mmCIF file of C-alpha atoms in Angstrom:
data_model
loop_
_atom_site.group_PDB
_atom_site.id
_atom_site.type_symbol
_atom_site.label_atom_id
_atom_site.label_comp_id
_atom_site.label_asym_id
_atom_site.label_seq_id
_atom_site.Cartn_x
_atom_site.Cartn_y
_atom_site.Cartn_z
ATOM 1 C CA GLY X 108 -0.059 -0.031 -0.104
ATOM 2 C CA ASN X 109 0.857 3.648 -0.011
ATOM 3 C CA SER X 110 2.170 5.485 3.009
ATOM 4 C CA VAL X 111 4.073 8.592 3.823
ATOM 5 C CA THR X 112 6.268 9.222 6.765
ATOM 6 C CA GLN X 113 7.371 12.679 7.919
ATOM 7 C CA MET X 114 9.342 13.947 10.882
ATOM 8 C CA GLU X 115 7.383 14.591 14.043
ATOM 9 C CA GLY X 116 7.119 18.171 15.459
ATOM 10 C CA PRO X 117 6.775 20.715 16.551
ATOM 11 C CA VAL X 118 9.735 22.108 14.759
ATOM 12 C CA THR X 119 10.906 25.342 16.560
ATOM 13 C CA LEU X 120 12.972 27.749 14.867
ATOM 14 C CA SER X 121 14.119 31.470 15.082
ATOM 15 C CA GLU X 122 13.176 33.743 12.202
ATOM 16 C CA GLU X 123 15.586 33.513 9.246
ATOM 17 C CA ALA X 124 16.745 30.165 10.190
ATOM 18 C CA PHE X 125 17.039 27.245 7.563
ATOM 19 C CA LEU X 126 14.179 24.806 7.594
ATOM 20 C CA THR X 127 14.098 21.145 6.606
ATOM 21 C CA ILE X 128 11.136 18.821 7.147
ATOM 22 C CA ASN X 129 11.878 15.376 6.138
ATOM 23 C CA CYS X 130 9.352 13.239 4.104
ATOM 24 C CA THR X 131 9.649 9.689 2.733
ATOM 25 C CA TYR X 132 7.116 7.580 1.145
ATOM 26 C CA THR X 133 6.292 4.074 -0.122
ATOM 27 C CA ALA X 134 4.008 3.607 -3.089
ATOM 28 C CA THR X 135 2.785 1.085 -5.437
ATOM 29 C CA GLY X 136 2.877 2.762 -8.850
ATOM 30 C CA TYR X 137 4.476 6.063 -9.791
ATOM 31 C CA PRO X 138 3.349 8.770 -7.399
ATOM 32 C CA SER X 139 3.083 12.611 -7.590
ATOM 33 C CA LEU X 140 4.278 14.236 -4.425
ATOM 34 C CA PHE X 141 2.828 17.248 -2.632
ATOM 35 C CA TRP X 142 3.377 19.569 0.285
ATOM 36 C CA TYR X 143 0.285 21.068 1.746
ATOM 37 C CA VAL X 144 0.194 23.677 4.360
ATOM 38 C CA GLN X 145 -2.349 24.517 7.001
ATOM 39 C CA TYR X 146 -2.199 27.925 8.673
ATOM 40 C CA PRO X 147 -3.941 28.463 12.023
ATOM 41 C CA GLY X 148 -7.622 28.429 11.623
ATOM 42 C CA GLU X 149 -7.492 27.881 7.807
ATOM 43 C CA GLY X 150 -7.972 24.980 5.505
ATOM 44 C CA LEU X 151 -5.326 22.907 3.792
ATOM 45 C CA GLN X 152 -3.471 24.734 0.865
ATOM 46 C CA LEU X 153 -1.334 23.332 -1.638
ATOM 47 C CA LEU X 154 2.093 24.545 -1.296
ATOM 48 C CA LEU X 155 4.050 22.819 -4.107
ATOM 49 C CA LYS X 156 4.155 19.585 -5.854
ATOM 50 C CA ALA X 157 6.393 17.469 -8.217
ATOM 51 C CA THR X 158 5.025 14.813 -10.664
ATOM 52 C CA LYS X 159 8.087 12.912 -11.779
ATOM 53 C CA ALA X 160 11.677 11.893 -10.461
ATOM 54 C CA ASP X 161 14.218 14.753 -10.112
ATOM 55 C CA ASP X 162 11.350 17.394 -10.419
ATOM 56 C CA LYS X 163 11.670 20.415 -8.078
ATOM 57 C CA GLY X 164 8.557 22.041 -6.759
ATOM 58 C CA SER X 165 8.926 25.572 -5.418
ATOM 59 C CA ASN X 166 6.645 28.132 -3.998
ATOM 60 C CA LYS X 167 6.973 31.125 -1.559
ATOM 61 C CA GLY X 168 10.567 30.343 -1.064
ATOM 62 C CA PHE X 169 9.838 26.674 -0.179
ATOM 63 C CA GLU X 170 11.504 23.892 -2.274
ATOM 64 C CA ALA X 171 11.301 20.133 -2.462
ATOM 65 C CA THR X 172 12.868 17.721 -4.860
ATOM 66 C CA TYR X 173 11.452 14.421 -5.781
ATOM 67 C CA ARG X 174 14.041 11.667 -5.198
ATOM 68 C CA LYS X 175 13.060 8.504 -6.452
ATOM 69 C CA GLU X 176 16.267 6.628 -5.463
ATOM 70 C CA THR X 177 15.771 7.587 -1.638
ATOM 71 C CA THR X 178 11.870 7.728 -1.858
ATOM 72 C CA SER X 179 12.017 11.156 -0.303
ATOM 73 C CA PHE X 180 10.398 14.791 -0.823
ATOM 74 C CA HIS X 181 11.948 16.810 1.787
ATOM 75 C CA LEU X 182 10.751 20.365 2.196
ATOM 76 C CA GLU X 183 13.271 23.200 2.582
ATOM 77 C CA LYS X 184 13.389 26.888 2.925
ATOM 78 C CA GLY X 185 16.484 29.079 3.209
ATOM 79 C CA SER X 186 15.036 31.597 5.615
ATOM 80 C CA VAL X 187 11.799 31.165 7.598
ATOM 81 C CA GLN X 188 9.440 33.945 8.721
ATOM 82 C CA VAL X 189 7.059 34.217 11.581
ATOM 83 C CA SER X 190 4.285 33.893 9.122
ATOM 84 C CA ASP X 191 5.374 30.498 8.084
ATOM 85 C CA SER X 192 4.261 29.047 11.285
ATOM 86 C CA ALA X 193 1.696 26.448 10.249
ATOM 87 C CA VAL X 194 1.211 22.636 9.950
ATOM 88 C CA TYR X 195 2.906 21.045 6.896
ATOM 89 C CA PHE X 196 1.637 17.906 5.423
ATOM 90 C CA CYS X 197 3.449 15.715 2.913
ATOM 91 C CA ALA X 198 1.359 13.757 0.587
ATOM 92 C CA LEU X 199 1.208 11.399 -2.439
ATOM 93 C CA SER X 200 -1.134 10.346 -5.098
ATOM 94 C CA VAL X 201 -1.074 7.430 -7.413
ATOM 95 C CA LEU X 202 -3.343 7.319 -10.542
ATOM 96 C CA ASN X 203 -5.423 4.159 -10.433
ATOM 97 C CA SER X 204 -8.115 3.250 -12.657
ATOM 98 C CA GLY X 205 -8.424 6.987 -13.731
ATOM 99 C CA TYR X 206 -8.320 8.645 -10.506
ATOM 100 C CA SER X 207 -6.162 9.495 -7.497
ATOM 101 C CA THR X 208 -6.633 9.918 -3.875
ATOM 102 C CA LEU X 209 -4.097 11.495 -1.594
ATOM 103 C CA THR X 210 -2.318 9.667 1.180
ATOM 104 C CA PHE X 211 -0.966 12.109 3.796
ATOM 105 C CA GLY X 212 1.712 12.175 6.441
ATOM 106 C CA LYS X 213 0.796 12.943 9.866
ATOM 107 C CA GLY X 214 1.850 16.640 9.616
ATOM 108 C CA THR X 215 4.644 18.480 11.110
ATOM 109 C CA MET X 216 3.945 21.753 13.129
ATOM 110 C CA LEU X 217 6.336 24.450 12.437
ATOM 111 C CA LEU X 218 6.692 27.255 14.950
ATOM 112 C CA VAL X 219 8.891 30.294 14.072
ATOM 113 C CA SER X 220 9.670 32.920 16.728
ATOM 114 C CA PRO X 221 10.812 36.624 16.004
ATOM 115 C CA GLY W 38 -12.567 32.781 -8.257
ATOM 116 C CA ALA W 39 -14.689 30.904 -5.520
ATOM 117 C CA GLY W 40 -12.810 28.130 -3.961
ATOM 118 C CA VAL W 41 -14.368 24.996 -2.204
ATOM 119 C CA SER W 42 -16.872 25.909 0.242
ATOM 120 C CA GLN W 43 -18.258 23.764 3.340
ATOM 121 C CA SER W 44 -21.017 24.200 5.601
ATOM 122 C CA PRO W 45 -21.457 24.332 8.591
ATOM 123 C CA SER W 46 -18.193 25.515 9.617
ATOM 124 C CA ASN W 47 -18.657 24.074 13.051
ATOM 125 C CA LYS W 48 -21.236 21.634 14.198
ATOM 126 C CA VAL W 49 -22.001 20.445 17.857
ATOM 127 C CA THR W 50 -24.366 17.463 18.332
ATOM 128 C CA GLU W 51 -25.383 14.945 20.827
ATOM 129 C CA LYS W 52 -24.349 11.363 20.649
ATOM 130 C CA GLY W 53 -26.877 9.206 18.615
ATOM 131 C CA LYS W 54 -28.079 12.169 16.513
ATOM 132 C CA ASP W 55 -27.651 12.390 12.681
ATOM 133 C CA VAL W 56 -25.672 15.111 10.939
ATOM 134 C CA GLU W 57 -25.413 16.295 7.411
ATOM 135 C CA LEU W 58 -22.341 18.096 6.141
ATOM 136 C CA ARG W 59 -22.229 19.945 2.834
ATOM 137 C CA CYS W 60 -19.673 20.611 0.334
ATOM 138 C CA ASP W 61 -19.768 23.007 -2.763
ATOM 139 C CA PRO W 62 -16.770 22.192 -5.068
ATOM 140 C CA ILE W 63 -14.980 24.555 -7.351
ATOM 141 C CA SER W 64 -17.253 25.112 -10.260
ATOM 142 C CA GLY W 65 -16.191 22.597 -13.274
ATOM 143 C CA HIS W 66 -14.444 20.257 -11.128
ATOM 144 C CA THR W 67 -15.724 16.863 -11.696
ATOM 145 C CA ALA W 68 -13.829 15.005 -8.977
ATOM 146 C CA LEU W 69 -14.789 15.423 -5.366
ATOM 147 C CA TYR W 70 -13.350 13.857 -2.300
ATOM 148 C CA TRP W 71 -14.155 13.700 1.356
ATOM 149 C CA TYR W 72 -11.426 13.498 4.137
ATOM 150 C CA ARG W 73 -11.392 13.346 7.888
ATOM 151 C CA GLN W 74 -8.794 14.997 10.037
ATOM 152 C CA SER W 75 -8.814 13.754 13.648
ATOM 153 C CA LEU W 76 -6.168 13.735 16.462
ATOM 154 C CA GLY W 77 -4.055 10.617 16.267
ATOM 155 C CA GLN W 78 -5.366 9.531 12.952
ATOM 156 C CA GLY W 79 -4.096 12.481 10.753
ATOM 157 C CA LEU W 80 -5.978 12.816 7.357
ATOM 158 C CA GLU W 81 -7.958 9.916 6.238
ATOM 159 C CA PHE W 82 -9.546 9.423 2.815
ATOM 160 C CA LEU W 83 -13.240 8.749 3.100
ATOM 161 C CA ILE W 84 -14.908 8.731 -0.389
ATOM 162 C CA TYR W 85 -14.312 9.773 -4.009
ATOM 163 C CA PHE W 86 -16.929 11.042 -6.501
ATOM 164 C CA GLN W 87 -16.479 11.179 -10.257
ATOM 165 C CA GLY W 88 -19.625 13.139 -11.331
ATOM 166 C CA ASN W 89 -22.525 11.713 -9.204
ATOM 167 C CA SER W 90 -21.210 8.277 -8.823
ATOM 168 C CA ALA W 91 -18.759 7.146 -6.143
ATOM 169 C CA PRO W 92 -16.356 4.489 -7.378
ATOM 170 C CA ASP W 93 -14.292 4.546 -4.230
ATOM 171 C CA LYS W 94 -16.042 4.252 -1.029
ATOM 172 C CA SER W 95 -13.178 2.290 0.724
ATOM 173 C CA GLY W 96 -12.414 4.972 3.286
ATOM 174 C CA LEU W 97 -15.842 5.314 4.853
ATOM 175 C CA PRO W 98 -15.260 3.777 8.524
ATOM 176 C CA SER W 99 -18.665 2.337 9.005
ATOM 177 C CA ASP W 100 -22.141 1.915 7.624
ATOM 178 C CA ARG W 101 -23.253 4.925 9.715
ATOM 179 C CA PHE W 102 -21.482 7.005 7.055
ATOM 180 C CA SER W 103 -22.826 7.730 3.674
ATOM 181 C CA ALA W 104 -22.474 10.413 1.110
ATOM 182 C CA GLU W 105 -24.235 11.558 -2.021
ATOM 183 C CA ARG W 106 -23.528 14.158 -5.048
ATOM 184 C CA THR W 107 -26.076 15.484 -7.154
ATOM 185 C CA GLY W 108 -26.008 17.346 -10.389
ATOM 186 C CA GLY W 109 -22.257 16.686 -10.532
ATOM 187 C CA SER W 110 -21.786 19.445 -7.915
ATOM 188 C CA VAL W 111 -22.811 19.599 -4.255
ATOM 189 C CA SER W 112 -22.135 16.777 -2.040
ATOM 190 C CA THR W 113 -23.548 15.650 1.432
ATOM 191 C CA LEU W 114 -21.824 13.519 3.893
ATOM 192 C CA THR W 115 -24.228 12.122 6.346
ATOM 193 C CA ILE W 116 -23.326 10.521 9.743
ATOM 194 C CA GLN W 117 -26.080 8.541 11.338
ATOM 195 C CA ARG W 118 -26.135 7.797 15.042
ATOM 196 C CA THR W 119 -23.086 9.858 15.748
ATOM 197 C CA GLN W 120 -20.518 8.625 18.193
ATOM 198 C CA GLN W 121 -17.946 10.520 20.120
ATOM 199 C CA GLU W 122 -15.242 9.088 18.010
ATOM 200 C CA ASP W 123 -16.789 10.819 14.956
ATOM 201 C CA SER W 124 -15.525 14.053 16.340
ATOM 202 C CA ALA W 125 -12.991 15.467 13.784
ATOM 203 C CA VAL W 126 -12.699 17.987 10.991
ATOM 204 C CA TYR W 127 -14.401 16.873 7.682
ATOM 205 C CA LEU W 128 -12.487 18.227 4.764
ATOM 206 C CA CYS W 129 -13.887 18.291 1.235
ATOM 207 C CA ALA W 130 -11.583 18.692 -1.770
ATOM 208 C CA SER W 131 -12.190 18.838 -5.543
ATOM 209 C CA SER W 132 -10.087 18.480 -8.647
ATOM 210 C CA PHE W 133 -10.303 19.018 -12.484
ATOM 211 C CA LEU W 134 -9.591 16.489 -14.906
ATOM 212 C CA PRO W 135 -6.946 15.797 -16.314
ATOM 213 C CA ARG W 136 -4.920 17.339 -13.521
ATOM 214 C CA ILE W 137 -6.922 15.142 -11.194
ATOM 215 C CA GLU W 138 -4.020 14.545 -8.745
ATOM 216 C CA THR W 139 -3.959 18.102 -7.710
ATOM 217 C CA GLN W 140 -6.758 18.557 -5.062
ATOM 218 C CA TYR W 141 -8.218 21.806 -3.612
ATOM 219 C CA PHE W 142 -9.419 21.821 -0.219
ATOM 220 C CA GLY W 143 -12.309 23.433 1.447
ATOM 221 C CA PRO W 144 -11.939 25.033 5.075
ATOM 222 C CA GLY W 145 -13.543 22.077 6.662
ATOM 223 C CA THR W 146 -16.429 21.335 9.077
ATOM 224 C CA ARG W 147 -15.417 20.917 12.678
ATOM 225 C CA LEU W 148 -17.667 18.252 14.244
ATOM 226 C CA LEU W 149 -18.000 17.756 17.814
ATOM 227 C CA VAL W 150 -20.097 14.941 19.264
ATOM 228 C CA LEU W 151 -20.913 15.248 23.023
#
């Protein structure tokens, strides 16, 4: 079956620090990979995605590279801001019979202090 | 443009009562998904609709849960005889063929069963 494992939080950083949130996956088939973000009191938002090996997804200064050899999709940001405080979910989807559903990790809370 | 909307945003009910949760997907999105976000379980897939039919109901946790979609648009998730373990945030998402792997989420309905 499909599964996603991401590092447990909370991750606590000071503003302008470097961020890495690890994510690894197992999948039957050839997955697309996603990072979703959930800001306090808001719904899930797509942050970035990658659909094939070696693709790099990027948005709002965040990046993640689809590494098939290590089955990983680690999220990175060079300089975090207080406004980045949120819960981050790594997810995958595999097309099966013409549709796909998302399999999520358990989420990693990021807390950024000024 | 309008995103995915869900109602109510919050629902408090007594154990044993029935509840209905509503989802309005993004206009033109043919695929609709329900997920549940609960403490300790993370995000779980419940059901997938393509148009008005539900080819994948594999995530519904019991026969107390049912969902329908009418007119290829609005969907209703019904929980009968609610139990305390049903307390969670119920999320709806929609996506557009052929980019079906990218799902856009609503704000969720927070259900509390007393």
